[in-house]
Coordinates of C-alpha atoms in Angstrom, one line a residue:
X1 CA 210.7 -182.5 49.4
X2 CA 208.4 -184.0 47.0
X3 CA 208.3 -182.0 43.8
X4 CA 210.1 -179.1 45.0
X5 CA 213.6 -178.8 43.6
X6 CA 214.7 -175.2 45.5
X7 CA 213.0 -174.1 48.7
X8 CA 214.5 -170.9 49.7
X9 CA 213.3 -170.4 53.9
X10 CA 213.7 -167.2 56.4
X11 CA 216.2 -165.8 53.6
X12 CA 218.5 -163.0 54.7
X13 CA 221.3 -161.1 53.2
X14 CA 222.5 -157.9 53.3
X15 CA 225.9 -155.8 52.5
X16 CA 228.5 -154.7 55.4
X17 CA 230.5 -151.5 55.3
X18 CA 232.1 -149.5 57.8
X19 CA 231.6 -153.1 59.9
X20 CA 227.7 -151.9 59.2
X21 CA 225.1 -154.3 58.5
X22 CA 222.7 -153.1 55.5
X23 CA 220.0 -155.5 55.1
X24 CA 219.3 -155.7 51.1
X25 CA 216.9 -159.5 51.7
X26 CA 214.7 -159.7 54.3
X27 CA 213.2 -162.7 55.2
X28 CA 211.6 -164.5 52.1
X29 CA 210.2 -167.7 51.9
X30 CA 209.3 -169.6 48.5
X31 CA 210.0 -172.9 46.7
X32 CA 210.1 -173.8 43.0
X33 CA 208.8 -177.2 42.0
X34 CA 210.5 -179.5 39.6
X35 CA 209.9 -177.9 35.6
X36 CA 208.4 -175.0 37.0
X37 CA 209.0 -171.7 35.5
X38 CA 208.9 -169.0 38.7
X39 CA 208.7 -165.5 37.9
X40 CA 210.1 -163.0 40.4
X41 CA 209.1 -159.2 39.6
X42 CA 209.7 -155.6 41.2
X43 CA 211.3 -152.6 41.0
X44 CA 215.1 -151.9 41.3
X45 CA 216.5 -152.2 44.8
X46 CA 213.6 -155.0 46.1
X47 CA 216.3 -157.9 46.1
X48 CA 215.4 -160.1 43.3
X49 CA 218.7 -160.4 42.0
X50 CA 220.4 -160.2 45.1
X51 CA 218.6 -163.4 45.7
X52 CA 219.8 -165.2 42.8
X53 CA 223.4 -163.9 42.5
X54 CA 223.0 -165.7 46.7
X55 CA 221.5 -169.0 45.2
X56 CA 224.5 -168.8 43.1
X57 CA 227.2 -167.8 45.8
X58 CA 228.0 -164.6 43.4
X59 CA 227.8 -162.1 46.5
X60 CA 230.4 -159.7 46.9
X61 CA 233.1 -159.9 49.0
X62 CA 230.6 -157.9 51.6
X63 CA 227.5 -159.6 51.2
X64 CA 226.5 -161.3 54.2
X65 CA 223.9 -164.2 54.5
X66 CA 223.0 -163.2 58.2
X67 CA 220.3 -166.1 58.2
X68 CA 217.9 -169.0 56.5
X69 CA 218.3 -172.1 54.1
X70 CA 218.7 -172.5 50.3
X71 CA 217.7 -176.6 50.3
X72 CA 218.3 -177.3 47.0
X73 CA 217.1 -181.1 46.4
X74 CA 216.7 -181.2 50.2
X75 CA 220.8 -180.3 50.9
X76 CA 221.2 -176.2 52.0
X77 CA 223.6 -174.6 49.8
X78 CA 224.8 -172.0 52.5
X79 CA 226.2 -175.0 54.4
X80 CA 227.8 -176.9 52.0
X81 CA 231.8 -176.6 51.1
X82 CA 233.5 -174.8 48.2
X83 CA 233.8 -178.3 46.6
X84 CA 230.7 -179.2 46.9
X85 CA 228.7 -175.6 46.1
X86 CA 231.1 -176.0 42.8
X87 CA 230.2 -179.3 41.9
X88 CA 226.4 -178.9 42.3
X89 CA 226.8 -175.2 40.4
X90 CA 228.7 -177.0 37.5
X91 CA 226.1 -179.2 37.0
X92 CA 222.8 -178.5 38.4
X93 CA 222.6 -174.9 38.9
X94 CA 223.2 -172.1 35.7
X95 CA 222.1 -168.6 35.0
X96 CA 221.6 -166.3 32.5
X97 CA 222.7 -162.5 33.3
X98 CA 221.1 -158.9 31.4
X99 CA 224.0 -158.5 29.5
X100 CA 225.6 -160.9 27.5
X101 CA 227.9 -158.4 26.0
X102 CA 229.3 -158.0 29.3
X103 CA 229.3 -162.0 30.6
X104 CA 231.2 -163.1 27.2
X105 CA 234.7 -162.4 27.2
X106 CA 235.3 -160.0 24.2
X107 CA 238.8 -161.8 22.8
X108 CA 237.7 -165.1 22.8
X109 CA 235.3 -166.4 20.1
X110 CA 232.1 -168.0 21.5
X111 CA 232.6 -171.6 21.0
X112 CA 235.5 -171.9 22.9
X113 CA 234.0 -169.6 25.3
X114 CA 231.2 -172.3 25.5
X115 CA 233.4 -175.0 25.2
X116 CA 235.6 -173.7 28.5
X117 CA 232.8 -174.5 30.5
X118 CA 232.9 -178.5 29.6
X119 CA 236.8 -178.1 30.2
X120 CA 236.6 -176.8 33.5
X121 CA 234.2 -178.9 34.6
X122 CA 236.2 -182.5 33.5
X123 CA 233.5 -183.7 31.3
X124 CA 234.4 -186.8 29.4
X125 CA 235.7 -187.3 25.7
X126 CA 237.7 -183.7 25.1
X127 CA 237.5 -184.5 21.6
X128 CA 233.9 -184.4 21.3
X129 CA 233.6 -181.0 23.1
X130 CA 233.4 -179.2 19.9
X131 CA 230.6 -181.6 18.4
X132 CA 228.9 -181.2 21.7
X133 CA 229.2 -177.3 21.5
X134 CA 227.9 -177.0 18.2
X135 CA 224.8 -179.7 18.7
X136 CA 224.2 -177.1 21.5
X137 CA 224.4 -173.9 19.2
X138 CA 221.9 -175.7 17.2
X139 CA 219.1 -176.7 20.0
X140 CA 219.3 -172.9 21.0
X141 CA 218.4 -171.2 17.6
X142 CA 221.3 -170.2 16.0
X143 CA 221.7 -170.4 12.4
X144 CA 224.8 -171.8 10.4
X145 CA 226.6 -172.6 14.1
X146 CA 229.7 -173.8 13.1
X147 CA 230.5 -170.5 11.6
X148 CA 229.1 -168.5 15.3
X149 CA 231.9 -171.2 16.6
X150 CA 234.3 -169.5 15.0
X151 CA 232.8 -165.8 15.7
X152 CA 233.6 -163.0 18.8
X153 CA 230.8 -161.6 20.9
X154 CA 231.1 -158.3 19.0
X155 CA 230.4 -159.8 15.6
X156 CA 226.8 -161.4 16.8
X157 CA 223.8 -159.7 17.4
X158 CA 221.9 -159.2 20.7
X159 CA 219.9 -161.7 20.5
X160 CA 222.7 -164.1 18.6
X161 CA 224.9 -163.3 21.7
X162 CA 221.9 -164.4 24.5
X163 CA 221.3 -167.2 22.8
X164 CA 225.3 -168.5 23.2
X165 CA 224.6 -167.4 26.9
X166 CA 222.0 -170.0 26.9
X167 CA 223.5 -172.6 25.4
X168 CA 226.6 -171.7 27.9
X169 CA 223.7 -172.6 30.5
X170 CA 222.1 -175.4 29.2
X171 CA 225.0 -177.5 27.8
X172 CA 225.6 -179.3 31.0
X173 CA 221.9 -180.1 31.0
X174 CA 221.0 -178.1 34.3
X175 CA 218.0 -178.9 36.9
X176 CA 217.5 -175.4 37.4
X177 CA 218.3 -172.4 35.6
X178 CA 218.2 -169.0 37.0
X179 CA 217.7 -166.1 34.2
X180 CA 218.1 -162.3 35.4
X181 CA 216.5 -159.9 33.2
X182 CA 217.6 -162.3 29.9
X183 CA 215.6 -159.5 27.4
X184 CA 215.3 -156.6 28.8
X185 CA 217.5 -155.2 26.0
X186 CA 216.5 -157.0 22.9
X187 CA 213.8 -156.0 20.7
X188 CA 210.4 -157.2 21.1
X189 CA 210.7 -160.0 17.9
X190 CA 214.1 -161.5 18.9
X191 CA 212.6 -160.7 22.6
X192 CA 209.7 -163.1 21.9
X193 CA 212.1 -165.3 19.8
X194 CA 214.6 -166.1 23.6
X195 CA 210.7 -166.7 25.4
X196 CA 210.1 -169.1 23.0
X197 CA 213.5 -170.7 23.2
X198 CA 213.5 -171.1 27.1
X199 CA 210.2 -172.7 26.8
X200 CA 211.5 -174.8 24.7
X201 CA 214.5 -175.8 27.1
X202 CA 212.1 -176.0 29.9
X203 CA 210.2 -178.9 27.8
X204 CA 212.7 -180.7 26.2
X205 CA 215.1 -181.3 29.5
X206 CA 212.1 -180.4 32.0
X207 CA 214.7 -177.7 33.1
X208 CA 213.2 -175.2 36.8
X209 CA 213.6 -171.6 35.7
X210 CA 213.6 -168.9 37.9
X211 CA 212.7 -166.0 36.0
X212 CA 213.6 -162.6 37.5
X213 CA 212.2 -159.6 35.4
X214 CA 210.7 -156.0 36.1
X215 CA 208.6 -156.8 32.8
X216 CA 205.3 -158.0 33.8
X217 CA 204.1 -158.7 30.1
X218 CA 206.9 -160.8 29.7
X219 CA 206.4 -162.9 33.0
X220 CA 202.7 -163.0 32.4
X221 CA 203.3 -164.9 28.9
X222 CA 205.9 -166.8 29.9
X223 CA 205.8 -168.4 33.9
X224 CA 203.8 -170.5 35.8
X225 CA 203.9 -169.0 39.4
X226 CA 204.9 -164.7 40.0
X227 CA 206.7 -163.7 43.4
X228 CA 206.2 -160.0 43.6
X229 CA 209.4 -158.2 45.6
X230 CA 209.6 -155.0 47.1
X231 CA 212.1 -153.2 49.3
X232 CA 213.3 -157.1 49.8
X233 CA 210.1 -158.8 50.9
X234 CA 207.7 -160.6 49.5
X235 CA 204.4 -158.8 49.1
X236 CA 202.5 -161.1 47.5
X237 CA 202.9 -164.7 45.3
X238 CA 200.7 -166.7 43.4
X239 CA 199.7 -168.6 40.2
X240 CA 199.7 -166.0 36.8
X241 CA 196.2 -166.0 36.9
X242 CA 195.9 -164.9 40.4
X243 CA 198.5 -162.7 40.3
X244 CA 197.4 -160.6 37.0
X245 CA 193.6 -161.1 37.6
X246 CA 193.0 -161.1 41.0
X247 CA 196.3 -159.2 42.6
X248 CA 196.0 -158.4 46.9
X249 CA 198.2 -155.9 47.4
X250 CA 198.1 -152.5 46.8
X251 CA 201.7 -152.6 45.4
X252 CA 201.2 -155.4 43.3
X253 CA 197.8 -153.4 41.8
X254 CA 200.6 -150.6 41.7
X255 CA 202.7 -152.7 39.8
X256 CA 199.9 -153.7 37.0
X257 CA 198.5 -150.5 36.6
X258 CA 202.0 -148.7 35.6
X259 CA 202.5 -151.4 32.8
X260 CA 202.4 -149.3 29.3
X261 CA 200.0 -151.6 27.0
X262 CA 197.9 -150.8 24.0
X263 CA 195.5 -153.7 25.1
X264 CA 194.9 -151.6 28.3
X265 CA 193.5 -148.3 25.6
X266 CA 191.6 -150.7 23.2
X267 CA 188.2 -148.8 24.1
X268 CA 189.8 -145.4 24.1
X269 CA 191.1 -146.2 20.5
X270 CA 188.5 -143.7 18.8
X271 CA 190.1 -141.3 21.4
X272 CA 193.7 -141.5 21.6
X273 CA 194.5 -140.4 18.1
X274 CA 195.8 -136.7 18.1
X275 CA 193.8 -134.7 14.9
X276 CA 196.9 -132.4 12.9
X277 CA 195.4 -130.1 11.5
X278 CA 196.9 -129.8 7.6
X279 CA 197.7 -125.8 8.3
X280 CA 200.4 -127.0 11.5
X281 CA 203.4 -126.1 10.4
X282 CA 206.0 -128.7 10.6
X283 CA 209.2 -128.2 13.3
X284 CA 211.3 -131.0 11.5
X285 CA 211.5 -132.2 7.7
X286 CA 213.3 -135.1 7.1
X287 CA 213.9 -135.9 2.9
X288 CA 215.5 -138.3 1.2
X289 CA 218.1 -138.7 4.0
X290 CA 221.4 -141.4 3.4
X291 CA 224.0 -141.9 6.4
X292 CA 226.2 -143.9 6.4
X293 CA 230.0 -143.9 8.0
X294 CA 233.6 -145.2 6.5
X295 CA 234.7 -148.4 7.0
X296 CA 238.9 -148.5 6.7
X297 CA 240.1 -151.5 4.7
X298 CA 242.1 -154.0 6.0
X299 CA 246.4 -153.5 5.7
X300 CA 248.1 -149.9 5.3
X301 CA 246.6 -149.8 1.8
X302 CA 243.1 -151.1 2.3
X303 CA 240.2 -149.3 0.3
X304 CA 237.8 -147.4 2.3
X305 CA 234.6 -147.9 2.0
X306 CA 231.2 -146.4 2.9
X307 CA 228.4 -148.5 5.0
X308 CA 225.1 -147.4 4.2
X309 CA 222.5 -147.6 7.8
X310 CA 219.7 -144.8 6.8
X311 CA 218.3 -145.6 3.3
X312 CA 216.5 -142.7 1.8
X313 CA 214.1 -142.1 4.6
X314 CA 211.7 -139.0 4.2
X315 CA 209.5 -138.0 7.3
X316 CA 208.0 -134.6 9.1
X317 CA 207.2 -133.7 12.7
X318 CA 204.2 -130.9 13.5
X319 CA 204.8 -128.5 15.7
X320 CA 203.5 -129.5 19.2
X321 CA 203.1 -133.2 17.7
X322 CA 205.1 -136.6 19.5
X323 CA 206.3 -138.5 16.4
X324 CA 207.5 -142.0 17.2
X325 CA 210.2 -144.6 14.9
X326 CA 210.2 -147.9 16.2
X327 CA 212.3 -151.2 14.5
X328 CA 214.7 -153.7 15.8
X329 CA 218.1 -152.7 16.9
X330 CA 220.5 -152.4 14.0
X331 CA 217.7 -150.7 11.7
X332 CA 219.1 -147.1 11.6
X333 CA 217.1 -145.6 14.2
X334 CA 219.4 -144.4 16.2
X335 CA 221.6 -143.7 14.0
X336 CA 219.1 -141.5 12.1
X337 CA 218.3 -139.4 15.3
X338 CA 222.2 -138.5 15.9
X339 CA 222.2 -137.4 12.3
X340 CA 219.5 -134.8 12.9
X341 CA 220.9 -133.3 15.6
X342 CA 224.2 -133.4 14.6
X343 CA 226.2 -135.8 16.0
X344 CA 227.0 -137.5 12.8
X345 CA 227.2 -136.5 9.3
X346 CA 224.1 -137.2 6.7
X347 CA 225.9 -138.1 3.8
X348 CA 222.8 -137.1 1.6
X349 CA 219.2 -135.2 1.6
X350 CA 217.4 -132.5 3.5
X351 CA 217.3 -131.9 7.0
X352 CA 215.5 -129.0 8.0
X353 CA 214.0 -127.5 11.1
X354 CA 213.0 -124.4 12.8
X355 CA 215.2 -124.5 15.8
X356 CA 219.5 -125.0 15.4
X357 CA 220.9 -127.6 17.8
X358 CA 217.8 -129.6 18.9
X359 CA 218.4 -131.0 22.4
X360 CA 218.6 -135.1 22.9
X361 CA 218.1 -137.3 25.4
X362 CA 219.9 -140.9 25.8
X363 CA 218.9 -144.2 26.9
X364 CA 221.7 -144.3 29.9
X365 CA 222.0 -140.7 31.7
X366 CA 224.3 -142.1 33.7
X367 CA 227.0 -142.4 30.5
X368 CA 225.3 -139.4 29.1
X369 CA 226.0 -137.0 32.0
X370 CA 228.9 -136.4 33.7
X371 CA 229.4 -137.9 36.9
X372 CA 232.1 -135.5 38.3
X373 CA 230.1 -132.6 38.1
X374 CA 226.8 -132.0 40.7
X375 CA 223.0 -131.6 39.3
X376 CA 223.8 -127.5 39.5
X377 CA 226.5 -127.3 37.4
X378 CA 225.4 -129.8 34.7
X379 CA 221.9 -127.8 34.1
X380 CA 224.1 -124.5 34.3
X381 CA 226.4 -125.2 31.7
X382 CA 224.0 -124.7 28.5
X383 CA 223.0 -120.9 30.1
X384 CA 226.6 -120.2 31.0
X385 CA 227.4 -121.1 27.1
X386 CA 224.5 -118.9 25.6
X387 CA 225.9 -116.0 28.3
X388 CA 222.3 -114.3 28.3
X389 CA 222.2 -114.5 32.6
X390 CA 223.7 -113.6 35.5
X391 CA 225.0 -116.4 38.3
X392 CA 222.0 -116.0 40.9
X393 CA 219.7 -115.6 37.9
X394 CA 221.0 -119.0 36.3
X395 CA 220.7 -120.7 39.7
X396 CA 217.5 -119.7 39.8
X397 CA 216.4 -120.8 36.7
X398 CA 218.1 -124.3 37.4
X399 CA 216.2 -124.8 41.0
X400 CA 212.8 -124.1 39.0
X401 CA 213.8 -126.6 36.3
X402 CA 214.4 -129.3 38.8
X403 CA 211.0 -128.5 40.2
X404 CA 209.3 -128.5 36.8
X405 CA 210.5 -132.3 36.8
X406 CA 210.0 -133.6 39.5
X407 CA 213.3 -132.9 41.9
X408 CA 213.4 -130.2 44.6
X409 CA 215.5 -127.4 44.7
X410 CA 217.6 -129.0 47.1
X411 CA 218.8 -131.3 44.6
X412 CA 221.2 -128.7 43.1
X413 CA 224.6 -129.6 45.0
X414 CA 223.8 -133.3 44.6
X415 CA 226.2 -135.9 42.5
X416 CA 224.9 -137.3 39.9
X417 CA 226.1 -141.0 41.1
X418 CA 224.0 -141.1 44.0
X419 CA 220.9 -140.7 42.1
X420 CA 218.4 -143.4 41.2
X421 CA 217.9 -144.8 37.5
X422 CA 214.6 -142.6 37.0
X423 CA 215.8 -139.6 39.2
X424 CA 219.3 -139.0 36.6
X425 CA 216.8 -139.5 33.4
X426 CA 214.7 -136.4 35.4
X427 CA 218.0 -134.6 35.4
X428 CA 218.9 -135.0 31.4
X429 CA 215.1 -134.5 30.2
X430 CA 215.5 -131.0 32.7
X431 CA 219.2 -130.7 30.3
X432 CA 216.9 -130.5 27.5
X433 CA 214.7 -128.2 28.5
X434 CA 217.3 -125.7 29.9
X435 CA 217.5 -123.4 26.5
X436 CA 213.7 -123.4 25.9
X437 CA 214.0 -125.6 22.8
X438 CA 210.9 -126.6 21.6
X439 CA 212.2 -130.0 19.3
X440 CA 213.1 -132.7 21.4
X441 CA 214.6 -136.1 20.4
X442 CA 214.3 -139.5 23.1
X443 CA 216.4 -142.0 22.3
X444 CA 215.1 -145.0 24.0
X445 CA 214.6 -142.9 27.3
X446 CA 212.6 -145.7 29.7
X447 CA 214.3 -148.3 28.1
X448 CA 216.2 -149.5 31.0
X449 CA 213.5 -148.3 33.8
X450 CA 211.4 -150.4 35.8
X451 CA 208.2 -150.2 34.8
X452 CA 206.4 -147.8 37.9
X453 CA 209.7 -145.7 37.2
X454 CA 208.9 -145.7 33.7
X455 CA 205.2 -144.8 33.9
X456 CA 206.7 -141.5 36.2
X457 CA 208.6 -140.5 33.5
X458 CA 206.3 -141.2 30.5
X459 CA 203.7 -138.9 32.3
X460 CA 206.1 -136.4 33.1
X461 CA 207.0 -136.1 29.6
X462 CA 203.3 -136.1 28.4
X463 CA 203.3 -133.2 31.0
X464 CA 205.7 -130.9 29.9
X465 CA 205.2 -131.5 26.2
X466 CA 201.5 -130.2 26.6
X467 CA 202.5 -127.8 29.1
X468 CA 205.6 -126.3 26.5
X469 CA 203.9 -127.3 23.9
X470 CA 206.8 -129.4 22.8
X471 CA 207.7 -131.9 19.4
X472 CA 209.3 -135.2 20.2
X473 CA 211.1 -137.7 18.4
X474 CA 210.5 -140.6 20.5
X475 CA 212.9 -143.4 19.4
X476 CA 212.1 -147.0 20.8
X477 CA 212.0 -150.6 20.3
X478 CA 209.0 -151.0 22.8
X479 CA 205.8 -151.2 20.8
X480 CA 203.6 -150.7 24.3
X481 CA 205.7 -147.6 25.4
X482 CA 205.5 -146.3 21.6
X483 CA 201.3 -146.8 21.8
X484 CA 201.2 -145.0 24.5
X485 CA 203.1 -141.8 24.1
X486 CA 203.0 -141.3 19.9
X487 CA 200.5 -139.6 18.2
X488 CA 202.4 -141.1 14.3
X489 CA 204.8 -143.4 13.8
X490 CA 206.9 -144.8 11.5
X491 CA 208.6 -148.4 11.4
X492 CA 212.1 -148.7 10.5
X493 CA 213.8 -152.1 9.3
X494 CA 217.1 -152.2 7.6
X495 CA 217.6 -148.9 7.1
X496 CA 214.3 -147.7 5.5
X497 CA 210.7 -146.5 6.7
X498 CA 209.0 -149.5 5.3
X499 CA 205.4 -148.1 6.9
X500 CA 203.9 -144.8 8.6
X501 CA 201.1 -143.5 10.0
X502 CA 198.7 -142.5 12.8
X503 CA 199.3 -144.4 16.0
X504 CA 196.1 -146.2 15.6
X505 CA 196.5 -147.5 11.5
X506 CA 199.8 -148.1 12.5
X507 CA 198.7 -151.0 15.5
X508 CA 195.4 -151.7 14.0
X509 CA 195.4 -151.6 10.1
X510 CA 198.8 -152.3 9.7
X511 CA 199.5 -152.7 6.0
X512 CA 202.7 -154.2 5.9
X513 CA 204.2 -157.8 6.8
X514 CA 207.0 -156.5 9.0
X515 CA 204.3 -154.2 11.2
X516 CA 202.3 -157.0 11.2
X517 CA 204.7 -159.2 12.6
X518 CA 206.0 -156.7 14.9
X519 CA 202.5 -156.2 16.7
X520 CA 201.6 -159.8 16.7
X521 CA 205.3 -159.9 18.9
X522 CA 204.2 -157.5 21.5
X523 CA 203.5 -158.8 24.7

């Protein structure tokens, strides 16, 4: 074994139903050594995390391993009893899942969450545990932690919440720590804030970490070695270097080319800027704008109060322009574009714009659409509402919007459950575009898309913006996306524009700290 601390061989799993096999993994080979960092990248459905929820023996009930070896220090896990997969898991084997929101229970506050896992696992001197649990809170980042002890999940931040996953992870000291998609969801400052932290783990206890990601920018900065997946084989593996320099395969050149980056237009800088000509009249003014919602007091005779999240902010969109806000979750960007189109109150200011009832579009289109209902009748529903055509005309109209988008015609008697990630977010950008509105707001629209997915859709809304001469507000926390769709942004932090601009002062002549810092985070 040498080095090597996992050496996965002839790996394959798949999912039986109806007493069908479904093969998910098919055959992979590939070893991490010992404080290694391993990236493994690809789209959605190429079995990366299939193959760490197997390391992990986190199948479901149907998953099958039909064949292959997981030695781990030279003993296979797939042969090994419950006993002994639970001993070795307890304290040599940890992971990290997406969504720490979801993997902390909600009721119970984090350090005894964290100090459960010591419990279970019968390490010695009980009343240490909470010592120990708060020593860990303090190697992972997190400020003042003996009052996050004493805190639920819901009361921490994103990032504040990851980092209690981590030290959940870490505080039995693990040889090998397996992180699926750990910051996909966090901003790109407390993003590069958890890189930087499980660097630091991998130094300081020489900790293997598998890290499974469909952001290459992230993998590039942060691992060693890159396995590249797709439909569950490996394509292609190698060193970083190798991999992002020198890629083989056509998917993997696929994969690289798709990957939004502002480093990638550099040279087209002069370019890219969009010229508004001062006459263009403007489709949305924003002034002065507060929101803010009611908080009730505590008791049957608590005060209410108001909490200010949008500060003042004054902004305007051209017609035909792609306006961009981007800042860290909990700045008021969101909660800014509900206010304009209506779906919560501005408590003061001026909102005006040419068109009533802008359309939106969400970051999940599988929360935001209704699953009950096919493709047909959700993009009917806005022309049966304005009452303007008949039934075949509507259907019509509905089979050349799915075309416009991407879909075929076909797709009209289809659920939207048994649609991919990028095919449902075709489906609600066509929603938007049913009533010919020309203002469009994008909540954080590619957000949760793997990246060649996410290219698809960024070009198809470059596409039908120029085609309809559209206006977008494009909300996002993803600085590369931002650069490469918005012609001005603004930055948002704590509730305020704190700096905007053209696209290309914004990222290159940035004039204030917070921009600053927020560029120098993108990876």
């Amino acid at each position: 074994m040498g080095n090597t601390i996992l050496e996965v061989n002839d790996l394959h799993v798949g999912f039986v139903e109806n007493k069908q096999y479904a093969p998910i993994v098919s055959g992979i080979t590939f070893s991490i050594s010992k404080g290694e960092i391993l990236g493994i990248v690809g789209e959605s459905g190429s079995g990366k995390s299939i193959t760490s929820l197997t390391i992990m023996d986190l199948l479901k009930h149907n998953g099958k391993v039909k064949q292959g070896q997981l030695l781990f220090e030279g003993s296979d896990l797939l042969t090994m009893t419950k006993e002994e997969k639970r001993r070795k898991k307890a304290n040599e084997i940890a992971m990290i899942f997406q969504e720490p929101m979801t993997s902390l229970n909600p009721v119970i506050k984090v350090g005894p969450q964290v100090e459960e896992v010591l419990a279970l696992h019968k390490e010695p001197n009980p009343g240490e545990y909470k010592k120990r649990v708060i020593s860990m809170f303090e190697d992972v980042g997190l400020k003042d932690p003996e009052a996050i002890y004493g805190k639920y999940p819901h009361q921490l931040s994103g990032g504040m919440r990851q980092r209690v996953m981590i030290a959940m992870a870490m505080i039995l000291r693990p040889k090998l720590l397996i992180a699926d998609e750990p910051t996909t969801a966090l901003d790109v400052t407390v993003q590069k804030q958890i890189l930087e932290l499980l660097l630091q783990m991998n130094k300081k206890y020489g900790t293997s970490i598998i890290f499974i990601s469909h952001d290459l920018g992230v993998v590039r900065k942060l691992c060693d070695r890159v396995i590249v997946m797709y439909d569950g084989a490996i394509v292609e593996q190698g060193t970083i270097n190798e991999i992002f320099e020198c890629p083989k395969e056509e998917y993997t050149k696929k994969l690289l080319a798709a990957v939004p980056s502002m480093r990638k237009h550099e040279e087209q800088e002069e370019a890219a800027t969009v010229e508004q000509e001062e006459e263009t009249p403007a489709i949305l003014t924003v002034k002065d704008v507060t929101v803010g919602y009611t908080v009730k007091g505590r008791g049957i005779f608590g005060k209410k109060t108001t909490k200010t999240i949008v500060k003042g902010v004054s902004f305007d969109i051209k017609e035909g322009e792609i306006f961009g806000i981007v800042g860290e979750s909990g700045s008021g960007k969101s909660t800014l574009s509900k206010a304009i189109v209506g779906l919560t109150p501005h408590a003061s200011g001026e909102i005006t714009m040419q068109e009533a009832h802008p359309q939106m579009v969400f970051q999940d289109p599988y929360s935001s659409l209704n699953p009950a209902k096919t493709i047909g009748s959700i993009l009917s529903e806005p022309l049966i509402i304005e009452g303007k055509l008949k039934k075949e005309e509507r259907r019509r109209k509905v089979e050349q919007m799915l075309e416009e988008v991407g879909l075929k015609g076909d797709y009209y008697g289809r659920n939207i459950a048994k649609l991919s990630g990028g095919q449902r977010q075709r489906v609600a950008i066509a929603l938007a575009l049913m009533t010919n509105k020309k203002f469009i707001v994008l909540d954080e629209p590619v957000s949760a898309l793997d990246v060649t997915i996410q290219d698809q859709i960024l070009k198809l809304l470059k596409r039908l913006q120029q085609q309809h001469r559209l206006s977008y507000l494009f909300i996002s926390h993803d600085l590369n996306v931002v650069y490469e769709l918005c012609d001005r942004i603004a930055v948002m932090k704590d509730g305020v524009i704190v700096e905007q601009g053209t696209r290309d002062e914004i990222y290159y002549h940035p004039k204030e700290a917070y921009t600053r810092q927020l560029i120098e985070a993108i990876v």
